[in-house]
CSV table of C-alpha atoms in Angstrom, one decimal:
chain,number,residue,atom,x,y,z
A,1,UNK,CA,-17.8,-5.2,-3.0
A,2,UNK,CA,-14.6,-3.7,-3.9
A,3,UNK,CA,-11.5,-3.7,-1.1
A,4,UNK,CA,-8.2,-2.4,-2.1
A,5,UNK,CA,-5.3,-1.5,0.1
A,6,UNK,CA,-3.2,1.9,-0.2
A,7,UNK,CA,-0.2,1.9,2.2
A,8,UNK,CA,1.0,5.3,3.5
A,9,UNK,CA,3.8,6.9,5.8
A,10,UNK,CA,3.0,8.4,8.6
A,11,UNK,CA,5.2,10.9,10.9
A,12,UNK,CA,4.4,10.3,14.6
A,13,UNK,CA,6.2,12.5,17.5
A,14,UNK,CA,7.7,11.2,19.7
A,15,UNK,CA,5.4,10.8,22.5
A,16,UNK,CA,3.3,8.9,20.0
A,17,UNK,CA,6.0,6.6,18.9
A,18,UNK,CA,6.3,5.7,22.3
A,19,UNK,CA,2.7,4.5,23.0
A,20,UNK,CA,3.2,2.7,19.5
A,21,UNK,CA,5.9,0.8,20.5
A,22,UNK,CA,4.4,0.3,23.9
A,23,UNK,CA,1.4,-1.1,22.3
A,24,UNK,CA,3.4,-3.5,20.2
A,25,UNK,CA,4.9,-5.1,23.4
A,26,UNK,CA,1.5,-5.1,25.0
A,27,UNK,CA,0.0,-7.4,21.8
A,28,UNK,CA,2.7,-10.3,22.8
A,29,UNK,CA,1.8,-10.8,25.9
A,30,UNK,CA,-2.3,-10.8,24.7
A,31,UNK,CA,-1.1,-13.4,22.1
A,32,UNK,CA,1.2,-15.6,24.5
A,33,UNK,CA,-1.5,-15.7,27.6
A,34,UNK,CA,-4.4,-16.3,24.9
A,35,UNK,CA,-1.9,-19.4,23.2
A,36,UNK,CA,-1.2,-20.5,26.6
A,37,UNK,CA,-4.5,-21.3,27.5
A,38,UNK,CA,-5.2,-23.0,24.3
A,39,UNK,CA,-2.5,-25.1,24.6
A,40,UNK,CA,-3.7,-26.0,28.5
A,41,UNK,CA,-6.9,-27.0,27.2
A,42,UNK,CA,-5.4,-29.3,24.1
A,43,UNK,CA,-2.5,-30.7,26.7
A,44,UNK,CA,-5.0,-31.9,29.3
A,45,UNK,CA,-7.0,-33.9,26.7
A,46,UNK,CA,-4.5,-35.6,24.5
A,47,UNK,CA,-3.5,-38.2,27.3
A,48,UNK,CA,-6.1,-41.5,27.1
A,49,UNK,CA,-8.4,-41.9,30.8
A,50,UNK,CA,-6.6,-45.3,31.3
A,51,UNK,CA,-3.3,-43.7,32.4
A,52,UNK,CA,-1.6,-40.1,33.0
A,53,UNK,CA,1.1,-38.3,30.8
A,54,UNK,CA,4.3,-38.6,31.6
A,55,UNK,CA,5.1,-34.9,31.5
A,56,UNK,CA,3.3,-32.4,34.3
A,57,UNK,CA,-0.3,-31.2,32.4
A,58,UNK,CA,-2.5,-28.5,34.0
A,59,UNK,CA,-5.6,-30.3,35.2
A,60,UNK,CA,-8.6,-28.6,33.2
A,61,UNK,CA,-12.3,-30.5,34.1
A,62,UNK,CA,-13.6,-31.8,31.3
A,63,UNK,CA,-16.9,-30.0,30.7
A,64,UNK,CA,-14.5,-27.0,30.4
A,65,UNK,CA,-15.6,-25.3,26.9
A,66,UNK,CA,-12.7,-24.7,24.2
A,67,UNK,CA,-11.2,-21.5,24.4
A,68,UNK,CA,-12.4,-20.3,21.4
A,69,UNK,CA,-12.1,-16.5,19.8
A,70,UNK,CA,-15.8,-15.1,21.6
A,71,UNK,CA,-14.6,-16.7,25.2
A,72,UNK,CA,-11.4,-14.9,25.3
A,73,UNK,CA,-12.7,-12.1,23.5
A,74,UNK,CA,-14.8,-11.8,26.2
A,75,UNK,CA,-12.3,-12.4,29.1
A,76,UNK,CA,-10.3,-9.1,28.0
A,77,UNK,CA,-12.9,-6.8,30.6
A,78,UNK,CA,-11.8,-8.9,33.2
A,79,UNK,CA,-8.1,-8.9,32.3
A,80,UNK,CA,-8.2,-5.0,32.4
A,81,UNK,CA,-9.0,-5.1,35.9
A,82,UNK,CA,-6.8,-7.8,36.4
A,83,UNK,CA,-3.5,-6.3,34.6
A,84,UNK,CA,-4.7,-2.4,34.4
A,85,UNK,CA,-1.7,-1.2,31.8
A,86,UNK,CA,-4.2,-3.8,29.5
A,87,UNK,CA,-6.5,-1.0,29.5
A,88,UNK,CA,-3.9,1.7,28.0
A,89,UNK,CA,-4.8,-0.1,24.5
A,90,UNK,CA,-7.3,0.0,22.4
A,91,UNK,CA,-10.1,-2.1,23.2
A,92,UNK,CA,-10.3,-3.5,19.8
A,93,UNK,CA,-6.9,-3.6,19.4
A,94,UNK,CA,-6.6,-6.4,22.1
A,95,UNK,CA,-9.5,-8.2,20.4
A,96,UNK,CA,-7.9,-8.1,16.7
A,97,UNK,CA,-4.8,-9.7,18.2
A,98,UNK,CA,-6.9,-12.6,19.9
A,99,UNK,CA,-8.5,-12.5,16.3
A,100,UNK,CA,-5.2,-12.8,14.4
A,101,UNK,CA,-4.4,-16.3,16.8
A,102,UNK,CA,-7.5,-17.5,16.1
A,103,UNK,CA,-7.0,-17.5,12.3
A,104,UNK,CA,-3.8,-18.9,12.7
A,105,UNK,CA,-5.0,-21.8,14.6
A,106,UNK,CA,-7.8,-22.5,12.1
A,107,UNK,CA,-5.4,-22.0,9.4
A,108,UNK,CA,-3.3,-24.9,11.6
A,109,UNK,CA,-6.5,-27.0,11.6
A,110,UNK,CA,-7.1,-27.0,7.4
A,111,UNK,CA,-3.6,-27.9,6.4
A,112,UNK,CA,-2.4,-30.1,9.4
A,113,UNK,CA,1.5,-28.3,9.8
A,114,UNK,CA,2.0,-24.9,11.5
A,115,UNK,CA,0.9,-24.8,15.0
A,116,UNK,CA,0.7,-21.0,16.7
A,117,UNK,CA,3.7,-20.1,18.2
A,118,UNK,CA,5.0,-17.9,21.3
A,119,UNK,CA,5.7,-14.5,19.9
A,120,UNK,CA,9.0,-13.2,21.5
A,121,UNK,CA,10.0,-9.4,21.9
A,122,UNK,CA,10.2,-7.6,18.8
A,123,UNK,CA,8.4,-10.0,16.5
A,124,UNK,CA,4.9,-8.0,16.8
A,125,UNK,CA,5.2,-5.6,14.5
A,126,UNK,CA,1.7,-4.5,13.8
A,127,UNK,CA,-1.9,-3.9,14.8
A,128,UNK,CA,-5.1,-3.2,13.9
A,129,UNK,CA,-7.9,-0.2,14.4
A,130,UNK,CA,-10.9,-3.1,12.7
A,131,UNK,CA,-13.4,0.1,12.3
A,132,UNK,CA,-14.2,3.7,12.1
A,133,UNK,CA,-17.1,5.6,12.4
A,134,UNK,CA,-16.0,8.6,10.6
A,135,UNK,CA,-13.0,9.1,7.6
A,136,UNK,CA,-9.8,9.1,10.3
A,137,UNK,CA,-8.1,11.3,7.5
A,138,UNK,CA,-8.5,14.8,7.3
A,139,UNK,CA,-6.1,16.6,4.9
A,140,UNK,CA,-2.6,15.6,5.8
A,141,UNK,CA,-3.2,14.0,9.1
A,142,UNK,CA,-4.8,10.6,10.2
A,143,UNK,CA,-6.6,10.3,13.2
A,144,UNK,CA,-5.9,7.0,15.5
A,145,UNK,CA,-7.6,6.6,18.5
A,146,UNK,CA,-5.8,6.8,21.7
A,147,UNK,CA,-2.6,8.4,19.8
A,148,UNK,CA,-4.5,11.7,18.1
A,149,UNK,CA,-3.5,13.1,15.0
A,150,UNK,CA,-0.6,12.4,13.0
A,151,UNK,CA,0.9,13.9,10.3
A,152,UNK,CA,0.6,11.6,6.8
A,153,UNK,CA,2.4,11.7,3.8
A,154,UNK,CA,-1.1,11.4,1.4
A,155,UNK,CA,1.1,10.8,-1.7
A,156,UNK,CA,-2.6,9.5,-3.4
A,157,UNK,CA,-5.5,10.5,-2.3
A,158,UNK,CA,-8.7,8.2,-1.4
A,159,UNK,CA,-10.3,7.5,-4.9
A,160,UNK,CA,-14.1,8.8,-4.6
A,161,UNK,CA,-16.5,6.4,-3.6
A,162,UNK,CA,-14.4,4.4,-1.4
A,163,UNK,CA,-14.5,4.6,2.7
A,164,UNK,CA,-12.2,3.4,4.9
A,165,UNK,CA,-13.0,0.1,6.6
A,166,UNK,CA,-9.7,-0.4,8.5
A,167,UNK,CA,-6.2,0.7,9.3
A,168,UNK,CA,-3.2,-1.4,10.3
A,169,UNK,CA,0.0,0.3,11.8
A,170,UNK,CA,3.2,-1.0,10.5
A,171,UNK,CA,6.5,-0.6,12.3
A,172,UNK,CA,9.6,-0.6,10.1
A,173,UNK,CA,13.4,-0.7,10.6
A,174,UNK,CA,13.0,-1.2,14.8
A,175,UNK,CA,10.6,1.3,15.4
A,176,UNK,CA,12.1,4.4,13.3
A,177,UNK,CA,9.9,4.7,10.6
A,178,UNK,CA,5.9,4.2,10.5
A,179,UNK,CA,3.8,2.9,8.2
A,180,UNK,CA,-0.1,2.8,7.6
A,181,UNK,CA,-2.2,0.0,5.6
A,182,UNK,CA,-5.3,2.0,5.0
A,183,UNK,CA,-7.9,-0.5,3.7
A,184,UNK,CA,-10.5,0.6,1.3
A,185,UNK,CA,-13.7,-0.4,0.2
A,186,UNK,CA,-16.4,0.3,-2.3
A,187,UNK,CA,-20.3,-1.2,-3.0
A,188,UNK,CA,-19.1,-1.2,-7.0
A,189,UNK,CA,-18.2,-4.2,-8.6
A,190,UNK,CA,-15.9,-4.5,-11.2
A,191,UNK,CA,-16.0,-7.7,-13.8
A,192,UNK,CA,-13.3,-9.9,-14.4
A,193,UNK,CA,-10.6,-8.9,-17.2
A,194,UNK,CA,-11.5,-11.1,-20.7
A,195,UNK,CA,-8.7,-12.4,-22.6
A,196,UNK,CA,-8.4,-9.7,-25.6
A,197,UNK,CA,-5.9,-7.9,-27.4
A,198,UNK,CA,-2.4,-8.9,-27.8
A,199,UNK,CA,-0.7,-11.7,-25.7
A,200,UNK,CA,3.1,-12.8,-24.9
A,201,UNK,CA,4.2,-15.3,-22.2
A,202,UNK,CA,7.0,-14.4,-20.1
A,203,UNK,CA,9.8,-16.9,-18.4
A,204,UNK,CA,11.5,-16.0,-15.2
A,205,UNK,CA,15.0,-16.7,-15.0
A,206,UNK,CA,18.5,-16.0,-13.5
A,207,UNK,CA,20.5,-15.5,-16.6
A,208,UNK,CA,17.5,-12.8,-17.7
A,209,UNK,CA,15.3,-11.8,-15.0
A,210,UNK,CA,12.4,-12.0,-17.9
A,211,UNK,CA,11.8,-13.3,-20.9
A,212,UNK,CA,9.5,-12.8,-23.3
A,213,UNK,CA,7.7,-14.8,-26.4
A,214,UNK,CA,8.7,-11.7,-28.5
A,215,UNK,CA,12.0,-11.4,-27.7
A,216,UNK,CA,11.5,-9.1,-25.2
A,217,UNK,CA,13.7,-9.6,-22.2
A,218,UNK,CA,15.0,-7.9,-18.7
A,219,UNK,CA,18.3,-8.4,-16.6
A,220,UNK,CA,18.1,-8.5,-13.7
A,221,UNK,CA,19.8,-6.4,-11.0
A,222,UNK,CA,21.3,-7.8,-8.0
A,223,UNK,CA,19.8,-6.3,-5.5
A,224,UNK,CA,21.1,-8.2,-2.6
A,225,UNK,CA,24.8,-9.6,-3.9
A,226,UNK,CA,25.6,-5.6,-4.9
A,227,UNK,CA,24.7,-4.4,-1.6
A,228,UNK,CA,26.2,-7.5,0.1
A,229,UNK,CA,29.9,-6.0,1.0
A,230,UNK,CA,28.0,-3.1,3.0
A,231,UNK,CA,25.6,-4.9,4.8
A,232,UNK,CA,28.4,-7.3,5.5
A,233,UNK,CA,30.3,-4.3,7.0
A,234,UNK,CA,26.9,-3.0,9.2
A,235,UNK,CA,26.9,-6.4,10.3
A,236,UNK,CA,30.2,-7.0,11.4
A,237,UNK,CA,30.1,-3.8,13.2
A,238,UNK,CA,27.1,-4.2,15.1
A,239,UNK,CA,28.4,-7.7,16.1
A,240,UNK,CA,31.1,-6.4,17.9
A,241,UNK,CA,29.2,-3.9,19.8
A,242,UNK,CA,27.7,-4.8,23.4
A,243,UNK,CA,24.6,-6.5,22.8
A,244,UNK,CA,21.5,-3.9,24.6
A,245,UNK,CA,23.9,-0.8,24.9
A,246,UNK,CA,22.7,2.2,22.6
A,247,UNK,CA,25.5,1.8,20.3
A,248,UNK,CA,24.7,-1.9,19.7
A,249,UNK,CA,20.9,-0.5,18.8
A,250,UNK,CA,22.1,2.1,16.8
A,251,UNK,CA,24.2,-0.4,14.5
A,252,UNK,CA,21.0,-2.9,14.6
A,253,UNK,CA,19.3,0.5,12.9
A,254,UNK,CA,21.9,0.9,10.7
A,255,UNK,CA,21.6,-3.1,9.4
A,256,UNK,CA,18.0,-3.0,8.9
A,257,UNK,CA,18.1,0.7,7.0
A,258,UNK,CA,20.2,-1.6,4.5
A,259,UNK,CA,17.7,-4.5,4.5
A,260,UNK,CA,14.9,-2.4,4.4
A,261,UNK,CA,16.4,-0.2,0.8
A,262,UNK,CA,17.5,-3.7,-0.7
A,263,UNK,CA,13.9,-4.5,-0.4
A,264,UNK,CA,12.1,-1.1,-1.5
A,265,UNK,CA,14.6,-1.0,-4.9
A,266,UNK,CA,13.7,-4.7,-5.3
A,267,UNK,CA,9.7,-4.0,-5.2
A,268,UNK,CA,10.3,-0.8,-7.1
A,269,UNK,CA,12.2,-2.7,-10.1
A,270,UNK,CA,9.3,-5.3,-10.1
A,271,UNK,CA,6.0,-2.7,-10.2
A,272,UNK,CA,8.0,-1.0,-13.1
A,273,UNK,CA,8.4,-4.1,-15.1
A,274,UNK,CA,4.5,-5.3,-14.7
A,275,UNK,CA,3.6,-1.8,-16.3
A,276,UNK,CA,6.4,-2.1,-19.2
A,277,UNK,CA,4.8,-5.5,-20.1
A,278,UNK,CA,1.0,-3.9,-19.4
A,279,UNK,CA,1.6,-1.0,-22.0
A,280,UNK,CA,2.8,-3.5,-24.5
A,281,UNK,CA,0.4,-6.1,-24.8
A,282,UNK,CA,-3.1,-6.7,-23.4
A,283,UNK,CA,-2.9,-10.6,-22.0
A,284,UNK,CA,0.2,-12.5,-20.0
A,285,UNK,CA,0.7,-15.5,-19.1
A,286,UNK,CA,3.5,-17.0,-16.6
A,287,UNK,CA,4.5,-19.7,-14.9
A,288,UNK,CA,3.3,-21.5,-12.0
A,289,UNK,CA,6.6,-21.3,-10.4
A,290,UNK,CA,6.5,-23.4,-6.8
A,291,UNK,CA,8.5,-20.3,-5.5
A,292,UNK,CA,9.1,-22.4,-2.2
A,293,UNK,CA,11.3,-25.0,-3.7
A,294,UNK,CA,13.2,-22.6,-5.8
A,295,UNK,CA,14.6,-21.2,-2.2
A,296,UNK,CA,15.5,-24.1,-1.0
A,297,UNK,CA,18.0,-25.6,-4.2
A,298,UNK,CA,21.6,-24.7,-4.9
A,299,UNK,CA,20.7,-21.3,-6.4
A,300,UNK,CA,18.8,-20.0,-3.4
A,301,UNK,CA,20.4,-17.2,-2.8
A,302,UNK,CA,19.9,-15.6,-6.5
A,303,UNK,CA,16.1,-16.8,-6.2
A,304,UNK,CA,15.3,-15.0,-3.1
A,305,UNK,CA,16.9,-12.5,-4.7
A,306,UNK,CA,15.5,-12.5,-7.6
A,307,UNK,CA,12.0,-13.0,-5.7
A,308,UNK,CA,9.2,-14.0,-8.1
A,309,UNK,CA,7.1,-14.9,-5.9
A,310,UNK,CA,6.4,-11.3,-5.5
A,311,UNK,CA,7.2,-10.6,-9.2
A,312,UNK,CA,4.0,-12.7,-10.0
A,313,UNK,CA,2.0,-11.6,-6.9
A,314,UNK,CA,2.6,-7.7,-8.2
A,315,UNK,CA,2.1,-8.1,-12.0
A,316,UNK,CA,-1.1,-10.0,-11.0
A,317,UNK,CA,-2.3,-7.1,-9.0
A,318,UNK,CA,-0.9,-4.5,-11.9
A,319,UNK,CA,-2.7,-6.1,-14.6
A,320,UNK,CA,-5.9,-6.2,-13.0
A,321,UNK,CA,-5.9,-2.3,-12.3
A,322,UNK,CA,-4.4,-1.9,-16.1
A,323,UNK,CA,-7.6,-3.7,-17.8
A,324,UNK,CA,-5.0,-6.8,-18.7
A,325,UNK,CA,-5.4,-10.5,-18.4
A,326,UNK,CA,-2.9,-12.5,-16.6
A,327,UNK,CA,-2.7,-16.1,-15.9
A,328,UNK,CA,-0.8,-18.6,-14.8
A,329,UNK,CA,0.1,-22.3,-16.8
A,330,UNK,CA,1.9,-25.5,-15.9
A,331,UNK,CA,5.7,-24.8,-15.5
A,332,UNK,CA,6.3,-28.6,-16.2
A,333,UNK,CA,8.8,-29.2,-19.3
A,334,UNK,CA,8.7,-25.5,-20.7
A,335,UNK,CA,12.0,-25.2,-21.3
A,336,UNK,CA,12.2,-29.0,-22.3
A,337,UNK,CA,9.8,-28.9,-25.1
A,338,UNK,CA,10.2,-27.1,-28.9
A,339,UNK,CA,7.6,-24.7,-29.0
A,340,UNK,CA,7.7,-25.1,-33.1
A,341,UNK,CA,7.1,-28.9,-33.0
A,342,UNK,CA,6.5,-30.0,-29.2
A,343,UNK,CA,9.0,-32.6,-29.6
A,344,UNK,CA,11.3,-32.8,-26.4
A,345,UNK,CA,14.4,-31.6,-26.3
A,346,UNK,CA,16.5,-32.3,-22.9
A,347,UNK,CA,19.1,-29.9,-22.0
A,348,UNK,CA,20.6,-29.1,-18.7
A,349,UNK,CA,21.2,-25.3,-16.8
A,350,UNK,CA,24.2,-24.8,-18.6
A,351,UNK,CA,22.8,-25.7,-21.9
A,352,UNK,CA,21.9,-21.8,-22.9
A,353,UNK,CA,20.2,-22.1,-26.1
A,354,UNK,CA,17.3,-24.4,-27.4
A,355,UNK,CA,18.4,-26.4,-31.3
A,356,UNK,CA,15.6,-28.7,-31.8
A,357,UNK,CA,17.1,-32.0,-33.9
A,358,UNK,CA,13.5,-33.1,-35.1
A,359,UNK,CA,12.3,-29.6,-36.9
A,360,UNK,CA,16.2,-27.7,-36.5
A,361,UNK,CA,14.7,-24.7,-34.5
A,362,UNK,CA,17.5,-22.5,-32.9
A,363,UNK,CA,16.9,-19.6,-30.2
A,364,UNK,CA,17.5,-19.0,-26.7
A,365,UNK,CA,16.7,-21.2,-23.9
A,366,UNK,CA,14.7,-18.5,-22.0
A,367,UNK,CA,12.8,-17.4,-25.4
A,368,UNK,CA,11.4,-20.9,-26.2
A,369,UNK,CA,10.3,-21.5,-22.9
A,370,UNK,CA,8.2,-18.1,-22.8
A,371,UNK,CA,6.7,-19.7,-26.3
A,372,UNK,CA,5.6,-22.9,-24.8
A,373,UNK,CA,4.2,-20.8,-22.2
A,374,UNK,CA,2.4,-19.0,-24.8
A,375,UNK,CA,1.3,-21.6,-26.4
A,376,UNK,CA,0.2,-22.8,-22.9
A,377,UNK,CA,-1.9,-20.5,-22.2
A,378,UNK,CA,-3.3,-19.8,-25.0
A,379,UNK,CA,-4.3,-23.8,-25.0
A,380,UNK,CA,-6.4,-22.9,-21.8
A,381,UNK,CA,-8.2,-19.8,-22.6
A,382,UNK,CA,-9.6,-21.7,-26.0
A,383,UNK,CA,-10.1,-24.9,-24.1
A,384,UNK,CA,-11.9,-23.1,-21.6
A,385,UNK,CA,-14.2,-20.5,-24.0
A,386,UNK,CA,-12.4,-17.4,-22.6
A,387,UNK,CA,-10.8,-15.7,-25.5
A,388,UNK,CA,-13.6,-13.0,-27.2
A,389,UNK,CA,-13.2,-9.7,-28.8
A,390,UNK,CA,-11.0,-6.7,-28.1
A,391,UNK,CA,-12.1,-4.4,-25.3
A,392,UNK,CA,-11.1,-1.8,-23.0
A,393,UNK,CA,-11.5,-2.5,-19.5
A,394,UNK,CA,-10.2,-0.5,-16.7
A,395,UNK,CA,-10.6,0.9,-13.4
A,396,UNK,CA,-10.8,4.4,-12.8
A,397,UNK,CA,-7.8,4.4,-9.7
A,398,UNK,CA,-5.5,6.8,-8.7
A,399,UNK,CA,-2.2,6.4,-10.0
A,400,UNK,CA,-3.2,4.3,-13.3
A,401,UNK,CA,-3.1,6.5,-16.0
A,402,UNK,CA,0.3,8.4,-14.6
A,403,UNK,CA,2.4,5.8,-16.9
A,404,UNK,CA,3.5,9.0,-19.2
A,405,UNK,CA,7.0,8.1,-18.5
A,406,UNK,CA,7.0,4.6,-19.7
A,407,UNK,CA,5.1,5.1,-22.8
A,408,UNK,CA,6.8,6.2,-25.6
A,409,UNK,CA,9.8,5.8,-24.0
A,410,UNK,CA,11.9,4.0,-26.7
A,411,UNK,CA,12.5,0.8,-28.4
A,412,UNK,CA,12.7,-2.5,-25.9
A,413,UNK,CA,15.2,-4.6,-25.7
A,414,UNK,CA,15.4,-7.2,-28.1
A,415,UNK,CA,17.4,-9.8,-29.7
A,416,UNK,CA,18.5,-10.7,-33.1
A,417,UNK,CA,17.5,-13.7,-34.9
A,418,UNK,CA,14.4,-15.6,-36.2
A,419,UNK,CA,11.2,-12.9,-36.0
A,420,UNK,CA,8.6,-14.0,-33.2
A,421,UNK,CA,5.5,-15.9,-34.7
């Protein structure tokens, strides 16, 4: 089983927009009542029977079952009657959101950190239709139920073979623009990518956004810091506006606009890069960067800009729909290790280029850590039996063999100095 998701905009009227965003306050108040009674039911059974909490506990008897996903699920009929603007949403609406708290609870459970929290106003901003009978799109519309028809901007179509399984509404920069996560799904399977053909590691870094083992490399724009002085300005505007008058949510508006570009040039710049390094070679591998701890060092800033966490996460997902392999390798010591003698070599950020005293090899910092990676991974594939023979293995998708523009395009980038092994 094959599931893909295409993401689409969507141009709802203004009546619709407002039962959209009326459905998005609605799903709070689901997810708070639902959380509250899970947290009754935990609260009343944490104290010991010898003695009383010291804090005022609802009083739940004890063969009172959990108030698991199929209880509460069940419990939304007679909330309807109960609270009747409940009913103006979709039925399965209501029970997704139950669903969503119920996944983050177990999610709580496995890795013992992240309880579920209140949801305040403004933080929902999705749902989900879980199924369809028929295909909801027809032409240039989508049809959701309880909103009609609305106008979609079908910039790929649905590749044949696929149905739609289910659609999630997204609400972007407060409410003005509308966004739909149309999941796919197919009975075909398609085999995992062998290692074959050509292969290069890359290094992620600040100097160089990429580099790679054949002196191949990327700056890296700056998303963020050259957009910062006008943000700064939105910001300092709406900040002096009265908080809740129109003005004061037309400058909000105006703020996120800004965030919401910063972040569609930033994605943009990364999907282009996975496909320059997919129509140059036919296997990657990269670094297991811990993308957590690099926003939280002196350099956070540039990393979040930076984001490679996503980098990885879309290059992953590129080279999989290009026929190329990609893995990932043990970050430890790349850049601390000679890839021409494995001899260590310590050097510190501001130490740009590697010299090797044992074996006198001399290139760039970024360069010889993309070799060790290389070397890394290549390490893995032989240890493991993966590397075969040369094929061609791709997936007939929309959108994959529109690369025209990058192929053929010119020389890369590259640097001067001792020819890549």
């Amino acid at each position: 089983m094959l599931t893909m998701n295409y993401t689409y905009r969507i141009y709802p009227n203004v009546v619709q927009q407002t039962e959209l965003r009326s459905w998005l306050e609605t799903c709070p108040g689901v997810y708070n009542y639902a959380l509250r009674e899970l947290k009754d039911w935990i609260a009343s059974r944490k104290c010991s029977v010898d003695r009383c909490s010291l804090e005022k506990e609802y009083i739940i008897p004890a063969d009172e079952p959990f108030p698991s996903y199929h209880r509460q699920q069940n419990n939304l009929p007679k909330a309807k009657k109960q609270f009747p603007h409940l009913g103006q949403v979709h039925s399965q609406v209501l029970q997704t959101t139950i669903r969503r708290l119920h996944d983050t609870w177990e999610a709580f459970q496995k890795r013992g950190h992240g309880f579920p929290r209140f949801k305040k106003f403004g933080q929902f901003k999705s749902f989900v239709f879980p199924q369809f009978k028929n295909n909801p799109i027809n032409g240039f519309t989508i049809k959701l139920p309880k909103i009609g028809e609305v106008p979609i901007n079908l910039h790929r179509p649905i590749p044949n073979g696929f149905k739609v399984k289910q659609v999630r509404v997204l609400s972007r920069i407060r409410g003005t623009q509308w966004y739909v996560v149309v999941t796919i799904e197919s009975d075909i399977s398609v085999p995992d990518v062998p290692v074959h053909g050509r292969a290069i590691g890359i290094d992620l870094g600040l100097e160089r956004f990429l580099t790679a083992s054949d002196r191949f490399f990327q700056e890296r724009p700056k998303f963020f810091k050259s957009m910062q002085r006008q943000l700064k300005l939105l910001q300092r505007r709406a900040a002096r506006k009265q908080k809740g008058s129109q003005n004061w949510e037309k400058a909000q508006i105006e703020v996120a606009r800004m965030h919401h570009r910063i972040a569609n040039r930033r994605r943009d710049f990364h999907l282009k890069t996975a496909h320059q390094l997919c129509d140059r070679v036919q296997t990657i591998f990269a670094e297991d960067l811990n993308v957590k701890g690099l926003t939280r060092g002196m350099l956070r800033k540039d990393c979040v800009d930076a984001a490679f966490g996503q980098f990885l996460s879309l290059t992953e997902w590129v080279c999989w729909k290009r026929g190329v392999y990609f893995a990932k390798v043990n970050p430890h010591g790349t850049s601390q290790t000679c890839p021409s003698c494995f001899a260590t070599v310590s050097k510190g950020l501001e130490v740009r280029e590697h010299h090797c005293p044992e074996c006198g090899y001399r290139t760039h910092r970024d360069h010889a850590a993309a070799e060790m990676v290389l070397h890394r991974g290549q390490e893995n594939v032989v240890s493991q039996g993966l590397w075969g023979t040369e094929t061609a293995c791709q997936v007939g998708l929309s959108g994959v063999y529109d690369l025209d523009k990058w192929r053929g395009a010119g020389i890369p980038n590259r640097e001067t100095g001792k020819p890549a092994l």
